[in-house]
Coordinates of C-alpha atoms in Angstrom, one line a residue:
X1 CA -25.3 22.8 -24.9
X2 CA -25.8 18.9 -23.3
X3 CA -28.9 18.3 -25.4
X4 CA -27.0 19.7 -28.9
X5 CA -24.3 17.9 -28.0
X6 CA -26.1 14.7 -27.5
X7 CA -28.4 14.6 -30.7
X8 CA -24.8 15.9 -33.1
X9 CA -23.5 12.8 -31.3
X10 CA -26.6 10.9 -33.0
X11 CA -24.3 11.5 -36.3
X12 CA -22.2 8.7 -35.4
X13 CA -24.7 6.7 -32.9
X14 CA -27.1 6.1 -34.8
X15 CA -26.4 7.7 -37.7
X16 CA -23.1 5.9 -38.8
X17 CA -22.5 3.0 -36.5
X18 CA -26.6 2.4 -37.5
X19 CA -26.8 -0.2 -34.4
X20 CA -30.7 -1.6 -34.1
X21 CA -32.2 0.7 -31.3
X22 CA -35.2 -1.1 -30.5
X23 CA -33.3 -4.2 -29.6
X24 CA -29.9 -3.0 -28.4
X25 CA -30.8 0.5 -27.2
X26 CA -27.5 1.0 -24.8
X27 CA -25.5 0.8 -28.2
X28 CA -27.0 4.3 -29.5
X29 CA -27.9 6.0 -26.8
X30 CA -25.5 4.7 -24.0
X31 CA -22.2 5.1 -25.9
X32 CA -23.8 8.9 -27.3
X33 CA -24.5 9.4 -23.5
X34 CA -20.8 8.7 -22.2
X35 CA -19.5 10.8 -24.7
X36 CA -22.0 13.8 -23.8
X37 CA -20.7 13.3 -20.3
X38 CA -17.2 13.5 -21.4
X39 CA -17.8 16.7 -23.3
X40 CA -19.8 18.5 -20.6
X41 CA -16.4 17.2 -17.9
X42 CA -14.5 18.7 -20.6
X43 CA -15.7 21.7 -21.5
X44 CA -18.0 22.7 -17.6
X45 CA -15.7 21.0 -15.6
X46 CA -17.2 22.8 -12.2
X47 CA -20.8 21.5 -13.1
X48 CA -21.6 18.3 -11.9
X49 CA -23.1 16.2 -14.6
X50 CA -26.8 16.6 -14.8
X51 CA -26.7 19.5 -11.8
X52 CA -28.8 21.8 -14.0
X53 CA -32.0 19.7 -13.4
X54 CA -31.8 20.2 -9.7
X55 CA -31.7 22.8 -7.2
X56 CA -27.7 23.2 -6.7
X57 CA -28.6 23.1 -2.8
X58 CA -29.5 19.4 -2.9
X59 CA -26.2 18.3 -4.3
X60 CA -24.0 21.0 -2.0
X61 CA -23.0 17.6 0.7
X62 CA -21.9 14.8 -2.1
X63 CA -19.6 14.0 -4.7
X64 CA -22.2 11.8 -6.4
X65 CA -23.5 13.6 -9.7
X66 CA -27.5 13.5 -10.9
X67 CA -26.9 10.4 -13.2
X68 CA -25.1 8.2 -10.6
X69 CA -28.0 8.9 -8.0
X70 CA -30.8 8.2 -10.6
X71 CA -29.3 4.9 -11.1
X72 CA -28.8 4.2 -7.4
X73 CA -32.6 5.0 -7.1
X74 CA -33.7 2.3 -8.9
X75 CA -31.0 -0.2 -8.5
X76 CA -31.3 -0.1 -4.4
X77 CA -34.6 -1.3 -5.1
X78 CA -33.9 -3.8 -7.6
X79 CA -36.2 -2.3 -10.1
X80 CA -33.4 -1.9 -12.6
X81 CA -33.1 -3.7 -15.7
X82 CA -30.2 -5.0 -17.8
X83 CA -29.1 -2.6 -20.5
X84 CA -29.1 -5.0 -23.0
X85 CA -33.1 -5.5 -22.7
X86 CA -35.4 -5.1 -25.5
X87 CA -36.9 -1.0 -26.1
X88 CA -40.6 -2.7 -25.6
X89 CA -39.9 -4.6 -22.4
X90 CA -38.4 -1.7 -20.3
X91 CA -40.5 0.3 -17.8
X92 CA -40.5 3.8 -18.7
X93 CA -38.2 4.5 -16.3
X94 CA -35.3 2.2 -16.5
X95 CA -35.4 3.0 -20.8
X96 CA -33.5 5.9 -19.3
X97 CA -31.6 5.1 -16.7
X98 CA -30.5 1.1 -18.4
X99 CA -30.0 2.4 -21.6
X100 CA -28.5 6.0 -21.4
X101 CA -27.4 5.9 -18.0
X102 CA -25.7 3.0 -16.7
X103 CA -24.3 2.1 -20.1
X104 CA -22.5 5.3 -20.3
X105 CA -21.4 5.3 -16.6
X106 CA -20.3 1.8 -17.2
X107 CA -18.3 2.9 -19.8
X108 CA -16.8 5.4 -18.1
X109 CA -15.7 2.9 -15.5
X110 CA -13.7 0.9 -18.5
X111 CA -12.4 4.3 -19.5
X112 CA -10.3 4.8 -16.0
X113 CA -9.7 1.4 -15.6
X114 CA -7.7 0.9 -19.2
X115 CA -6.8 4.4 -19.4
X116 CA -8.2 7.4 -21.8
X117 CA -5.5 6.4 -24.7
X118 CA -6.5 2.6 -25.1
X119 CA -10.4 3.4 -24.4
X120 CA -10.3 6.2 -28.0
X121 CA -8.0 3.6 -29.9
X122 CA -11.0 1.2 -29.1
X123 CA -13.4 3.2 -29.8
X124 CA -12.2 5.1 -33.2
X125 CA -11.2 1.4 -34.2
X126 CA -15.0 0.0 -33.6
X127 CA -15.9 3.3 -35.6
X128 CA -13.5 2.2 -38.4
X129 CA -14.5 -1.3 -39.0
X130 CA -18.3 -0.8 -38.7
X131 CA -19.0 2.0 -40.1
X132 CA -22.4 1.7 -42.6
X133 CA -22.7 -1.9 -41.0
X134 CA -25.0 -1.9 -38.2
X135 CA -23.0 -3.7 -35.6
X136 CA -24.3 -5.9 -32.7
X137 CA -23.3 -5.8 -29.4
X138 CA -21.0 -9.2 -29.7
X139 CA -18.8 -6.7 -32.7
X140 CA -18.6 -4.2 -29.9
X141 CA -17.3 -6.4 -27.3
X142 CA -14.7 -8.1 -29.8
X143 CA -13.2 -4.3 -30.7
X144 CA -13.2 -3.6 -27.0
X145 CA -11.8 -6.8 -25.9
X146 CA -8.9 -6.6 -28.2
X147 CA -7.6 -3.7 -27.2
X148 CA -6.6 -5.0 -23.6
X149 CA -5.2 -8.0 -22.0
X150 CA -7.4 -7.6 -19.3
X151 CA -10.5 -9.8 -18.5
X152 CA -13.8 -7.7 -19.4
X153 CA -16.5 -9.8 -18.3
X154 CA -17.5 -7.7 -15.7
X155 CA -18.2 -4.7 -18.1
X156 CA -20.3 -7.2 -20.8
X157 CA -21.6 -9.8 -18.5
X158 CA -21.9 -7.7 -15.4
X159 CA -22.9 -4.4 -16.0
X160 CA -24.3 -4.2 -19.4
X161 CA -26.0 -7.6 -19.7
X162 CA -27.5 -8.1 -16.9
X163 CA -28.8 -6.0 -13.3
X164 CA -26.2 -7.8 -11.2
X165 CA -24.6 -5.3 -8.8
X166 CA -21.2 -4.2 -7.7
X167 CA -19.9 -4.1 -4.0
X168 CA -17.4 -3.6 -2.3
X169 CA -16.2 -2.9 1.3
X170 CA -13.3 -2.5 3.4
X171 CA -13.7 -4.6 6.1
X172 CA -9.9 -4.4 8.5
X173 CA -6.8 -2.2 8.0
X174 CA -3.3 -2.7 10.0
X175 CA -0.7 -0.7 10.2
X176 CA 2.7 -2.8 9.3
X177 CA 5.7 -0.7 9.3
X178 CA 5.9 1.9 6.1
X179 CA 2.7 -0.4 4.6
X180 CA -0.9 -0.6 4.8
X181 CA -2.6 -3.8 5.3
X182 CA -6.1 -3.3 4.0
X183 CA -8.9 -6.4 3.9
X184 CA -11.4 -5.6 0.8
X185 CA -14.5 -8.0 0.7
X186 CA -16.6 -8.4 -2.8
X187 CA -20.4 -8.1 -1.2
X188 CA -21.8 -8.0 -4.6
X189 CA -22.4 -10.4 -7.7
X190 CA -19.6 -8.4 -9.9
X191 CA -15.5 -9.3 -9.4
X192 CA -14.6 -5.7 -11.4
X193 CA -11.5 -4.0 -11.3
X194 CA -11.6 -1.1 -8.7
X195 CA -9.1 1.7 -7.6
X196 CA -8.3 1.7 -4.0
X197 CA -6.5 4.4 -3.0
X198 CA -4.5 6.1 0.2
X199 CA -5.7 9.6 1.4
X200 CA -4.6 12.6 3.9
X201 CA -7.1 14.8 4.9
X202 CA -9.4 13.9 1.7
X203 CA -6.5 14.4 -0.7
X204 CA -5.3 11.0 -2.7
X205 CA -1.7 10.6 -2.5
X206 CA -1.8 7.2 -4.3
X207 CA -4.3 4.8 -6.3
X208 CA -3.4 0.9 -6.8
X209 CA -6.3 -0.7 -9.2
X210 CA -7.1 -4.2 -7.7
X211 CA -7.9 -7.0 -10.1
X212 CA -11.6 -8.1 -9.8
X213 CA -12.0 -10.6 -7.4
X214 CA -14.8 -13.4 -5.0
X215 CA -14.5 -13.2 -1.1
X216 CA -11.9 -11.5 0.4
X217 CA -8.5 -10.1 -0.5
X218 CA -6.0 -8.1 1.6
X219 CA -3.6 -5.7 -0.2
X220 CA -0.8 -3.7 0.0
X221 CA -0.8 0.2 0.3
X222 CA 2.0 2.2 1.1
X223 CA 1.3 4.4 3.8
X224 CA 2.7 8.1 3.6
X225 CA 1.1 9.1 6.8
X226 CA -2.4 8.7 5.1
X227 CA -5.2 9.5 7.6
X228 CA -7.8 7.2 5.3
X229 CA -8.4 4.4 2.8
X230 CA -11.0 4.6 0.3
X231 CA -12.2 2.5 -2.4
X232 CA -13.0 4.5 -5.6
X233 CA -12.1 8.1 -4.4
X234 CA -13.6 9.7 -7.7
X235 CA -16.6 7.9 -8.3
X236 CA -15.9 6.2 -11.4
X237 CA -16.9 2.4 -10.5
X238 CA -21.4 1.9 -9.9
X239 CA -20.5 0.7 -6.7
X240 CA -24.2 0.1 -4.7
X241 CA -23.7 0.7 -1.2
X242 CA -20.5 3.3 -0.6
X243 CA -20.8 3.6 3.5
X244 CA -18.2 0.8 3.7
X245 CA -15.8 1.9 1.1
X246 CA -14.0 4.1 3.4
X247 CA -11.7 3.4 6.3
X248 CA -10.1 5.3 8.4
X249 CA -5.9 4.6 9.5
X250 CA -6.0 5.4 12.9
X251 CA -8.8 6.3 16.2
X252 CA -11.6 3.8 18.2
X253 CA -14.0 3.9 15.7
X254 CA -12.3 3.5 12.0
X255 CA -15.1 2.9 10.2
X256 CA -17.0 5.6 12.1
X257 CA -19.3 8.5 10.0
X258 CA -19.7 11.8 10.9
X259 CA -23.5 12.8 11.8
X260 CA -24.6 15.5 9.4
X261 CA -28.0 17.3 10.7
X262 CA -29.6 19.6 8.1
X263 CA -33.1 21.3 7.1
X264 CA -32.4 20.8 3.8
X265 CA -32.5 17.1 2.2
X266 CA -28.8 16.5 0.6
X267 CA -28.2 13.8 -2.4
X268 CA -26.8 11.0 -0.5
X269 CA -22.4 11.3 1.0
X270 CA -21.8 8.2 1.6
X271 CA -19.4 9.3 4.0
X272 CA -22.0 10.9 6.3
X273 CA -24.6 9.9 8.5
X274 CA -27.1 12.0 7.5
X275 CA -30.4 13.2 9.3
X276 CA -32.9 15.9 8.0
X277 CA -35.5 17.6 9.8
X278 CA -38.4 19.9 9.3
X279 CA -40.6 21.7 12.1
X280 CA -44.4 20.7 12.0
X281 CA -47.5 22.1 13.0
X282 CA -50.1 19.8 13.8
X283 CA -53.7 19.8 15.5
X284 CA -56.5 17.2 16.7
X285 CA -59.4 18.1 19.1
X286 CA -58.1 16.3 22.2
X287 CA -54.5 18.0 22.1
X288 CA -55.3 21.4 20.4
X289 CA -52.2 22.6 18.5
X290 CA -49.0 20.5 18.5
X291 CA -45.6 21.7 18.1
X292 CA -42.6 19.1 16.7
X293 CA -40.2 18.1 14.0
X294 CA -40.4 15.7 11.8
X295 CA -36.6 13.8 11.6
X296 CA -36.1 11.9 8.1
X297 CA -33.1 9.9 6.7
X298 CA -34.8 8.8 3.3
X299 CA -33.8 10.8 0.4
X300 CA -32.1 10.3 -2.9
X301 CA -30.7 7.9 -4.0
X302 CA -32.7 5.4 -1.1
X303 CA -31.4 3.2 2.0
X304 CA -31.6 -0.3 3.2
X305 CA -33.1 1.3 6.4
X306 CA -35.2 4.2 6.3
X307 CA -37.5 5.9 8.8
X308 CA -39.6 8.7 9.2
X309 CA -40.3 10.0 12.4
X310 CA -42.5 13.2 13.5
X311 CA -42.7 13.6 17.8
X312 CA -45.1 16.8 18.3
X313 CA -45.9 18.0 21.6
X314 CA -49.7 18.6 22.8
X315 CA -50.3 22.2 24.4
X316 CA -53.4 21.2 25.8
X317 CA -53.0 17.3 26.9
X318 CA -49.3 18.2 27.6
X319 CA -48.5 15.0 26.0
X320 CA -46.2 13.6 23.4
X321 CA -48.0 12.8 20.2

């Protein structure tokens, strides 16, 4: 049903709205993309986008879908490309992941940000005024752009025409009466608007949207006996580092994550430290058969820091190996 869905959406992008693919691939296939994730939230909402391509074990820990990982893999390594990058110069990988992927997740970003009413009057308004005329990417913007008041830059000039990054942290909270005094740093090269919202025991009871912005900024949260803070609770922004977008309101260690230990390699939770292990067999002459575990935090979507460790025990030197 996602792949019929994607090539009927080929009607309008490229079929109608005839954008030039080869130069402007994002247009076709990144817009067709967001709205093949928006059907498949709509119509599977309990399937994680693009969780049919993987074992539904690897995805049990996170709230990151398939797409959102993929282009964490390759942006964490700053191998990614801009969207807006000629068909012939991308790498065969990032022709998927720039121009499907990130496009339509970028979108989807706008979509939350202005709301689901002014993103369709948008979009059926860009349909309406270029239908049968091949439109560029700067007709695009204009339609987009008129439909808010609010500065866009980050969407064009951030995400979709260039590989800059987005990044953002909570870095203090205080506790000021019925308020919440929380310190949000930009790490990243991208001042877009994110949600910031208050949480009890990992349900939101409120989301404030914060104006892009450089540096630091401290805001305002009501507190309603929230246990945490947490920027981008749903996973709508393509925030690149998520392990300091959650803060907690009260203990020692606020910023503190929970060590996860499994067999099984997870998709990344932010919110955990995670740790994987697998028992290994090994054997050499001088210690005969060796017994240990190998212990691994590298996994999907990628770490600044990764290691890979594998202590096995001689049983005839009696050594560690």
């Amino acid at each position: 049903d996602e792949v019929i869905t994607h090539e009927v959406g080929h009607n309008w992008f490229y079929g109608i709205l005839a954008s030039n693919e080869r130069d402007h691939a994002w247009l076709d296939e990144g817009l067709n993309s967001f709205y093949e994730y928006r059907y498949m939230d709509q119509f599977y909402p309990k399937q994680k986008p693009g969780e049919q391509m993987l074992p539904p074990f690897l995805m049990k820990k996170t709230d990151l879908n398939l797409y959102q990982a993929a282009y964490l893999y390759n942006a964490r390594r700053q191998e990614d490309q801009a969207p807006d990058t000629h068909s012939d110069d991308f790498t065969m990988l990032n022709y998927g992941l720039s121009s499907y992927t990130k496009p339509a997740l970028a979108l989807a970003h706008l979509e939350s940000y202005i709301g689901r009413e002014s993103f369709d009057k948008a979009m059926k308004q860009y349909y309406r005024e270029f239908a049968f005329r091949h439109p560029y990417p700067e007709d695009f913007r204009q339609v987009i752009e008129a439909h808010t008041d609010k500065p866009l830059d980050w969407l064009f000039d951030g995400y979709l025409f260039s590989s800059k990054k987005l990044d953002y942290s909570i870095s203090k909270i205080e506790s000021l009466g019925n308020d919440l005094l929380v310190t949000l740093k930009n790490k990243g090269d991208i001042n877009a608007p994110i949600p910031v919202a208050t949480v009890s025991d990992s349900v939101v009871i409120t989301t404030k949207w914060i104006l892009g912005f450089e540096g630091e900024k401290t805001i305002t949260l009501p507190n309603q006996n929230a246990t945490s803070v947490v920027i981008d609770p749903y996973f709508k922004t393509l925030d690149i580092d998520r392990k300091d977008n959650k803060i907690n309101t009260s203990g020692i260690f606020k910023e503190g994550r929970p060590l996860d230990i499994s067999i099984v390699p997870q998709i990344e939770n932010p919110y955990l430290k995670q740790l994987f292990f697998l028992p290994v067999l090994g054997y050499n002459e001088y210690d005969k058969l060796m017994l240990g575990s190998t212990f691994y935090n590298r996994f999907i979507p990628g770490k600044n820091f990764e290691y890979f460790v594998t202590p096995l025990f001689g049983l005839r030197s009696k050594e560690l190996v």
